[in-house]
Tab-separated table of C-alpha atoms in Angstrom:
chain	number	residue	atom	x	y	z
A	1	MET	CA	0.253	-0.226	0.179
A	2	GLU	CA	1.148	3.407	-0.566
A	3	SER	CA	0.001	6.668	1.151
A	4	SER	CA	-0.316	10.148	-1.010
A	5	SER	CA	1.743	11.963	1.541
A	6	SER	CA	4.822	11.389	3.363
A	7	ASN	CA	3.998	14.083	5.780
A	8	PRO	CA	1.490	12.587	8.539
A	9	HIS	CA	0.057	15.997	9.303
A	10	GLU	CA	-1.369	16.419	5.744
A	11	PRO	CA	-4.615	14.507	4.843
A	12	HIS	CA	-3.638	11.362	2.923
A	13	VAL	CA	-5.382	8.120	1.424
A	14	THR	CA	-4.466	4.621	1.643
A	15	LEU	CA	-5.294	3.140	-1.842
A	16	GLU	CA	-5.831	-0.812	-1.959
A	17	VAL	CA	-4.839	-2.737	-5.017
A	18	GLY	CA	-7.105	-2.312	-7.608
A	19	GLU	CA	-8.723	0.717	-6.330
A	20	GLU	CA	-9.126	3.886	-8.142
A	21	GLU	CA	-7.313	6.966	-6.770
A	22	TYR	CA	-10.304	9.220	-7.899
A	23	PRO	CA	-13.603	7.563	-8.319
A	24	TYR	CA	-15.767	8.342	-10.947
A	25	PRO	CA	-19.067	6.875	-10.526
A	26	SER	CA	-21.125	8.788	-13.334
A	27	HIS	CA	-23.477	6.436	-14.230
A	28	VAL	CA	-25.283	7.116	-10.528
A	29	CYS	CA	-28.422	9.381	-10.724
A	30	ALA	CA	-28.164	11.635	-7.558
A	31	SER	CA	-31.548	12.624	-7.667
A	32	ASN	CA	-32.998	9.251	-7.363
A	33	LEU	CA	-31.250	8.647	-4.273
A	34	THR	CA	-31.651	11.933	-2.638
A	35	SER	CA	-35.705	12.525	-1.694
A	36	VAL	CA	-34.784	15.481	0.745
A	37	LYS	CA	-34.157	18.616	-0.890
A	38	LEU	CA	-32.405	21.330	1.159
A	39	SER	CA	-34.494	24.023	1.578
A	40	GLY	CA	-33.816	25.214	4.883
A	41	LYS	CA	-31.939	24.731	8.792
A	42	ALA	CA	-34.854	22.149	9.665
A	43	LYS	CA	-34.067	19.791	6.863
A	44	PHE	CA	-30.343	20.127	7.019
A	45	VAL	CA	-29.447	16.945	9.189
A	46	MET	CA	-32.020	14.740	6.965
A	47	TRP	CA	-30.504	16.412	3.888
A	48	LYS	CA	-26.773	15.644	5.130
A	49	THR	CA	-27.491	12.151	6.475
A	50	GLN	CA	-28.777	11.042	2.965
A	51	MET	CA	-25.825	12.815	1.245
A	52	LEU	CA	-23.120	11.279	3.261
A	53	CYS	CA	-24.593	7.865	2.700
A	54	LEU	CA	-24.658	8.603	-1.145
A	55	LEU	CA	-21.217	9.843	-0.756
A	56	GLU	CA	-19.697	6.845	1.120
A	57	SER	CA	-21.457	4.016	-0.788
A	58	HIS	CA	-19.654	5.388	-3.916
A	59	GLY	CA	-16.108	6.325	-2.297
A	60	MET	CA	-16.390	9.667	-2.537
A	61	SER	CA	-16.786	11.138	0.746
A	62	GLY	CA	-12.882	12.296	0.477
A	63	PHE	CA	-13.900	15.333	-1.732
A	64	ILE	CA	-15.956	16.844	1.059
A	65	ASP	CA	-14.072	15.567	4.305
A	66	GLY	CA	-10.556	16.862	3.167
A	67	THR	CA	-8.666	13.141	2.553
A	68	LEU	CA	-9.148	13.709	-1.247
A	69	VAL	CA	-7.515	16.932	-2.014
A	70	SER	CA	-6.433	18.728	-5.417
A	71	PRO	CA	-2.769	17.733	-6.395
A	72	GLN	CA	-0.500	20.158	-5.977
A	73	THR	CA	-0.374	22.829	-9.054
A	74	SER	CA	3.890	22.008	-9.563
A	75	VAL	CA	5.179	18.742	-10.234
A	76	SER	CA	7.092	16.784	-7.195
A	77	GLY	CA	9.761	14.146	-7.156
A	78	LYS	CA	10.013	11.562	-9.837
A	79	GLU	CA	6.342	11.893	-11.261
A	80	LYS	CA	5.962	13.091	-15.052
A	81	VAL	CA	4.082	16.282	-16.112
A	82	GLY	CA	1.925	14.384	-18.465
A	83	ASP	CA	0.972	12.126	-15.260
A	84	HIS	CA	0.638	14.937	-12.989
A	85	GLN	CA	-1.716	16.860	-15.494
A	86	ASN	CA	-3.965	13.598	-15.873
A	87	ARG	CA	-4.144	13.053	-12.050
A	88	HIS	CA	-5.230	16.672	-11.670
A	89	ARG	CA	-7.747	16.200	-14.888
A	90	ARG	CA	-8.828	13.006	-13.047
A	91	TRP	CA	-9.102	14.898	-9.696
A	92	ARG	CA	-11.477	17.878	-10.941
A	93	ARG	CA	-13.579	15.624	-12.635
A	94	SER	CA	-14.476	13.519	-9.891
A	95	ASP	CA	-14.973	16.630	-8.143
A	96	ALA	CA	-17.419	18.142	-10.331
A	97	LEU	CA	-19.280	15.228	-9.956
A	98	VAL	CA	-19.847	15.510	-6.175
A	99	LYS	CA	-20.368	18.959	-6.646
A	100	SER	CA	-22.973	18.360	-8.927
A	101	TRP	CA	-24.774	15.927	-6.677
A	102	ILE	CA	-24.725	18.107	-3.866
A	103	LEU	CA	-25.850	21.557	-5.747
A	104	SER	CA	-28.924	19.204	-7.778
A	105	SER	CA	-30.251	18.285	-3.796
A	106	LEU	CA	-30.419	21.678	-3.167
A	107	SER	CA	-33.864	24.128	-3.661
A	108	GLU	CA	-33.949	26.673	-6.428
A	109	GLU	CA	-33.425	29.438	-3.248
A	110	THR	CA	-30.909	27.304	-1.596
A	111	LEU	CA	-28.569	27.001	-4.577
A	112	GLY	CA	-28.893	30.818	-5.409
A	113	TYR	CA	-28.336	31.701	-1.942
A	114	VAL	CA	-25.423	29.645	-1.455
A	115	LEU	CA	-23.767	30.283	-5.010
A	116	LYS	CA	-24.146	33.894	-3.910
A	117	HIS	CA	-22.480	33.621	-0.928
A	118	LEU	CA	-19.603	31.595	-2.374
A	119	SER	CA	-19.615	33.958	-5.009
A	120	GLU	CA	-18.768	36.929	-2.639
A	121	LYS	CA	-16.301	34.749	-0.383
A	122	LEU	CA	-13.866	33.991	-3.635
A	123	HIS	CA	-14.207	37.616	-4.897
A	124	HIS	CA	-12.484	38.638	-1.560
A	125	GLN	CA	-10.054	36.025	-1.766
A	126	GLU	CA	-9.386	36.984	-5.912
A	127	ARG	CA	-10.407	34.022	-7.062
A	128	ASN	CA	-12.559	33.291	-10.141
A	129	ALA	CA	-16.371	33.195	-9.131
A	130	SER	CA	-16.480	29.285	-10.539
A	131	ASP	CA	-13.446	28.694	-8.578
A	132	PHE	CA	-14.601	26.262	-6.128
A	133	SER	CA	-14.702	22.654	-5.091
A	134	ALA	CA	-17.358	20.189	-3.435
A	135	LYS	CA	-15.493	20.816	-0.175
A	136	ASP	CA	-16.354	24.917	-0.775
A	137	VAL	CA	-20.002	23.944	-1.117
A	138	TRP	CA	-20.296	21.861	1.249
A	139	ASP	CA	-18.380	23.807	4.110
A	140	GLU	CA	-20.761	26.851	2.965
A	141	LEU	CA	-23.716	24.714	3.490
A	142	GLN	CA	-22.738	23.483	7.153
A	143	THR	CA	-21.807	27.001	8.178
A	144	ILE	CA	-25.522	28.627	6.923
A	145	TYR	CA	-27.590	25.723	7.583
A	146	GLY	CA	-26.100	23.570	10.139
A	147	PRO	CA	-26.275	23.426	13.934
A	148	ALA	CA	-24.262	25.781	15.457
A	149	VAL	CA	-20.830	24.952	16.652
A	150	LEU	CA	-20.647	24.694	20.427
A	151	PRO	CA	-17.343	26.893	21.605
A	152	GLN	CA	-14.912	24.583	22.998
A	153	LEU	CA	-17.103	21.532	23.200
A	154	LEU	CA	-14.599	18.744	22.774
A	155	VAL	CA	-12.257	20.637	25.102
A	156	SER	CA	-14.465	21.809	27.779
A	157	ASP	CA	-14.014	20.039	31.324
A	158	LYS	CA	-17.636	20.950	32.207
A	159	PRO	CA	-20.109	19.505	29.681
A	160	GLN	CA	-22.697	20.009	32.592
A	161	ASP	CA	-22.299	23.843	31.770
A	162	ILE	CA	-22.640	23.463	27.980
A	163	ARG	CA	-25.696	21.373	28.164
A	164	GLU	CA	-27.166	24.348	30.551
A	165	ALA	CA	-26.042	27.173	28.243
A	166	TRP	CA	-27.089	25.212	24.413
A	167	PRO	CA	-29.289	23.075	25.422
A	168	ASP	CA	-31.155	22.479	22.161
A	169	GLN	CA	-27.656	22.356	19.909
A	170	TYR	CA	-26.002	20.217	22.518
A	171	LEU	CA	-28.745	17.550	22.178
A	172	ILE	CA	-28.389	17.292	18.286
A	173	LEU	CA	-24.734	17.434	18.124
A	174	LYS	CA	-24.519	14.617	21.207
A	175	GLU	CA	-27.135	12.790	19.171
A	176	GLN	CA	-24.907	13.078	15.708
A	177	GLU	CA	-22.086	12.250	17.963
A	178	ASP	CA	-23.575	8.987	19.000
A	179	LYS	CA	-25.045	7.975	16.026
A	180	SER	CA	-21.753	8.218	14.161
A	181	ALA	CA	-19.860	6.182	16.691
A	182	LEU	CA	-22.519	3.270	16.502
A	183	GLN	CA	-21.909	3.323	12.701
A	184	LYS	CA	-18.158	3.300	13.031
A	185	LEU	CA	-18.268	0.135	15.561
A	186	TYR	CA	-20.498	-1.684	12.753
A	187	ARG	CA	-18.195	-1.293	10.175
A	188	ALA	CA	-15.320	-2.064	12.064
A	189	ALA	CA	-17.215	-4.924	13.447
A	190	ILE	CA	-18.825	-6.005	10.336
A	191	SER	CA	-14.982	-6.041	8.620
A	192	GLY	CA	-13.957	-8.629	11.089
A	193	ASP	CA	-10.676	-6.755	12.023
A	194	TRP	CA	-9.991	-6.394	15.416
A	195	ASP	CA	-7.473	-3.677	15.276
A	196	SER	CA	-10.512	-1.718	13.388
A	197	VAL	CA	-12.883	-2.507	16.248
A	198	HIS	CA	-10.265	-1.529	18.937
A	199	ALA	CA	-9.562	1.759	17.595
A	200	VAL	CA	-13.091	2.689	17.688
A	201	LEU	CA	-13.723	1.296	21.419
A	202	LYS	CA	-10.613	3.542	22.159
A	203	ARG	CA	-11.790	6.691	20.512
A	204	GLN	CA	-15.453	6.412	20.853
A	205	ASN	CA	-17.754	6.489	23.836
A	206	ILE	CA	-19.426	3.023	23.037
A	207	THR	CA	-18.863	-0.504	24.357
A	208	VAL	CA	-18.879	-3.691	22.679
A	209	ILE	CA	-22.748	-4.531	24.407
A	210	ASP	CA	-24.265	-1.274	23.000
A	211	LYS	CA	-26.791	-1.731	20.134
A	212	ILE	CA	-25.525	-1.100	16.607
A	213	THR	CA	-28.183	-2.261	14.137
A	214	ASN	CA	-31.767	-1.394	13.647
A	215	ASN	CA	-32.906	-4.925	15.321
A	216	GLY	CA	-30.562	-4.283	18.118
A	217	ASN	CA	-27.729	-6.456	17.366
A	218	THR	CA	-24.657	-5.843	19.105
A	219	ALA	CA	-20.539	-5.858	18.323
A	220	LEU	CA	-20.545	-9.474	19.560
A	221	HIS	CA	-23.798	-10.727	17.583
A	222	ILE	CA	-21.842	-9.405	14.605
A	223	ALA	CA	-18.903	-11.269	15.400
A	224	VAL	CA	-21.105	-14.485	15.566
A	225	GLY	CA	-23.397	-14.103	12.926
A	226	ALA	CA	-21.340	-12.443	10.259
A	227	THR	CA	-17.312	-12.716	10.404
A	228	LYS	CA	-17.550	-16.316	12.119
A	229	LYS	CA	-13.801	-15.505	13.297
A	230	ALA	CA	-13.276	-17.188	16.772
A	231	ASP	CA	-10.501	-14.727	17.846
A	232	LEU	CA	-12.790	-11.865	17.306
A	233	LEU	CA	-15.360	-13.030	19.382
A	234	GLN	CA	-12.887	-14.117	22.084
A	235	LYS	CA	-11.620	-10.576	22.387
A	236	LEU	CA	-14.555	-8.981	21.857
A	237	LEU	CA	-15.682	-11.075	24.972
A	238	GLU	CA	-12.966	-9.974	26.887
A	239	LYS	CA	-13.966	-6.013	26.462
A	240	THR	CA	-17.543	-6.668	27.956
A	241	PRO	CA	-18.041	-4.486	30.700
A	242	GLU	CA	-17.765	-6.219	34.421
A	243	ASN	CA	-20.869	-7.864	35.750
A	244	THR	CA	-22.219	-8.194	32.003
A	245	GLN	CA	-24.834	-11.686	31.632
A	246	LEU	CA	-24.324	-12.974	28.458
A	247	LEU	CA	-27.899	-14.264	28.831
A	248	ASP	CA	-29.143	-10.516	28.934
A	249	LEU	CA	-27.372	-9.915	25.638
A	250	ARG	CA	-30.322	-10.236	23.089
A	251	ASN	CA	-31.443	-8.289	19.933
A	252	SER	CA	-35.169	-7.365	18.986
A	253	ASP	CA	-35.902	-11.036	18.593
A	254	GLY	CA	-34.643	-12.471	21.784
A	255	SER	CA	-32.146	-13.843	20.359
A	256	THR	CA	-29.083	-14.410	22.518
A	257	LEU	CA	-25.308	-14.885	20.803
A	258	LEU	CA	-25.684	-18.709	21.286
A	259	HIS	CA	-28.912	-18.498	19.187
A	260	VAL	CA	-26.741	-16.335	16.466
A	261	ALA	CA	-24.513	-19.051	16.266
A	262	ALA	CA	-26.964	-21.624	15.875
A	263	ILE	CA	-28.702	-19.687	13.116
A	264	VAL	CA	-25.667	-19.365	11.058
A	265	GLY	CA	-24.320	-22.757	11.903
A	266	ASN	CA	-20.732	-20.896	14.048
A	267	THR	CA	-20.010	-24.293	15.873
A	268	GLU	CA	-16.696	-22.557	16.796
A	269	ALA	CA	-18.743	-19.498	18.536
A	270	ALA	CA	-21.285	-22.001	20.151
A	271	ASP	CA	-18.367	-23.871	21.954
A	272	ILE	CA	-16.809	-20.810	23.205
A	273	LEU	CA	-20.435	-19.201	24.512
A	274	VAL	CA	-21.294	-22.467	26.184
A	275	GLY	CA	-17.992	-22.187	27.704
A	276	ARG	CA	-18.504	-19.178	29.283
A	277	ASN	CA	-22.540	-19.671	30.105
A	278	ARG	CA	-23.942	-23.114	29.993
A	279	ASP	CA	-27.408	-21.481	30.933
A	280	LEU	CA	-27.360	-20.134	26.935
A	281	LEU	CA	-28.280	-23.867	26.094
A	282	LEU	CA	-31.499	-23.052	27.845
A	283	ALA	CA	-32.117	-19.865	26.503
A	284	LYS	CA	-35.213	-19.204	24.935
A	285	ASP	CA	-36.016	-16.111	21.794
A	286	ASN	CA	-39.077	-14.162	21.681
A	287	GLU	CA	-40.667	-16.890	20.230
A	288	GLY	CA	-39.798	-19.655	22.559
A	289	HIS	CA	-37.121	-21.589	20.678
A	290	THR	CA	-34.054	-22.634	22.410
A	291	PRO	CA	-30.660	-22.461	20.539
A	292	LEU	CA	-30.569	-26.313	19.780
A	293	ALA	CA	-33.772	-26.485	18.270
A	294	VAL	CA	-32.602	-23.137	16.225
A	295	ALA	CA	-29.673	-25.520	15.070
A	296	LEU	CA	-31.903	-28.098	13.996
A	297	SER	CA	-34.269	-25.832	12.003
A	298	ASN	CA	-31.719	-24.581	10.055
A	299	MET	CA	-30.325	-27.829	8.969
A	300	HIS	CA	-26.476	-27.221	11.465
A	301	THR	CA	-25.918	-30.835	12.355
A	302	GLN	CA	-22.403	-30.008	13.567
A	303	THR	CA	-23.593	-27.430	15.475
A	304	SER	CA	-26.382	-29.242	17.087
A	305	LYS	CA	-24.362	-32.162	18.189
A	306	HIS	CA	-22.064	-29.677	19.482
A	307	MET	CA	-24.509	-28.381	21.841
A	308	LEU	CA	-26.167	-31.563	22.434
A	309	GLN	CA	-22.438	-33.042	24.022
A	310	TYR	CA	-22.671	-30.161	26.827
A	311	ILE	CA	-26.357	-31.312	27.906
A	312	ASN	CA	-25.373	-33.778	30.974
A	313	THR	CA	-27.291	-32.699	33.756
A	314	ASP	CA	-30.591	-34.173	34.600
A	315	ILE	CA	-32.114	-30.406	35.025
A	316	GLU	CA	-30.584	-29.446	31.503
A	317	LYS	CA	-32.120	-32.734	29.708
A	318	ASP	CA	-35.438	-32.189	31.710
A	319	ALA	CA	-35.428	-28.776	30.881
A	320	LEU	CA	-34.770	-29.268	27.156
A	321	PHE	CA	-36.677	-32.715	26.284
A	322	SER	CA	-39.716	-32.422	28.384
A	323	GLY	CA	-42.938	-30.450	28.058
A	324	THR	CA	-43.438	-27.906	25.499
A	325	SER	CA	-39.457	-27.740	24.407
A	326	GLY	CA	-39.289	-31.506	24.064
A	327	GLU	CA	-42.228	-31.771	21.729
A	328	GLU	CA	-40.795	-28.846	19.786
A	329	LEU	CA	-37.553	-30.776	19.188
A	330	LEU	CA	-39.549	-33.707	18.325
A	331	VAL	CA	-41.264	-31.834	15.578
A	332	VAL	CA	-38.009	-30.199	14.173
A	333	VAL	CA	-36.270	-33.601	14.298
A	334	ILE	CA	-38.949	-35.165	12.293
A	335	SER	CA	-39.599	-32.510	10.235
A	336	SER	CA	-35.925	-31.976	9.068
A	337	LYS	CA	-35.019	-35.786	9.165
A	338	ARG	CA	-32.483	-35.894	11.487
A	339	PHE	CA	-33.239	-39.053	12.735
A	340	TRP	CA	-29.455	-39.111	14.171
A	341	PHE	CA	-30.908	-37.090	17.214
A	342	GLY	CA	-32.888	-39.858	18.875
A	343	LYS	CA	-29.609	-42.285	18.869
């Protein structure tokens, strides 16, 4: 991998193999993906959210956050003049695309207003009135329509004073900050990379048991169900707050971590979880299903067999194989043709 800058204080971009330095998804019809037009302060948060989703999903957010900056006007190092000119041309083309997405998402009145402000600002800077970037537009819209910036919000040692002085603005920014932290943890967890997860946990006021998806999954649920990486799960479990009960970690379906392991057939995770808390074997989700029943109904034979080997005590056997639970298992076994279960 190579960085576009050797100075750690300058914005830079790390490129993956085969990744374009300046993406150009010209096929995207932004108007079809942005339903909210920015027409005033009341709609700014909704507008900004949809624009960030659009930009991030197509790898274009660097043009508004300062990480994909215009190449220097002069050629440096061993770069050839022709190569430099091509890089600059590609950057301008991609920046113009982002700029068009932003401008087309504004109401006619807002568009006229922001262009007037930009024109005046560029005039004072002795720049051409049309010589503005996507970041210039984005920053101007943030200044005009975004929530007021709280003085020294990030460095104040008395947050209660901020809440009292600017209660509405504080709540808006706090909500945005919390949502951003949850999104960052979700992206890190779904990637399966522990270093990324650990970095988010260190920087953000968030834990591995916080719900980070719409259906109430935690980073632990994601590790079990999406990545199937045992080492990641082990490290996340070590980061659970003190006195955390694994039985209490459930999503909106009532699924524990062991239920999720049963759903996807993550046998290794099932072994780890049962090793930490055998009571997970008897837990029931919102529909009254145990992890064993879920594993059987999803045709995960190996996971089912591993769960069965942990059911040794009479209490556990009675809880699983008698009454409603026993009848349910019998139905599942017959319907899934898992006749080995009765041996």
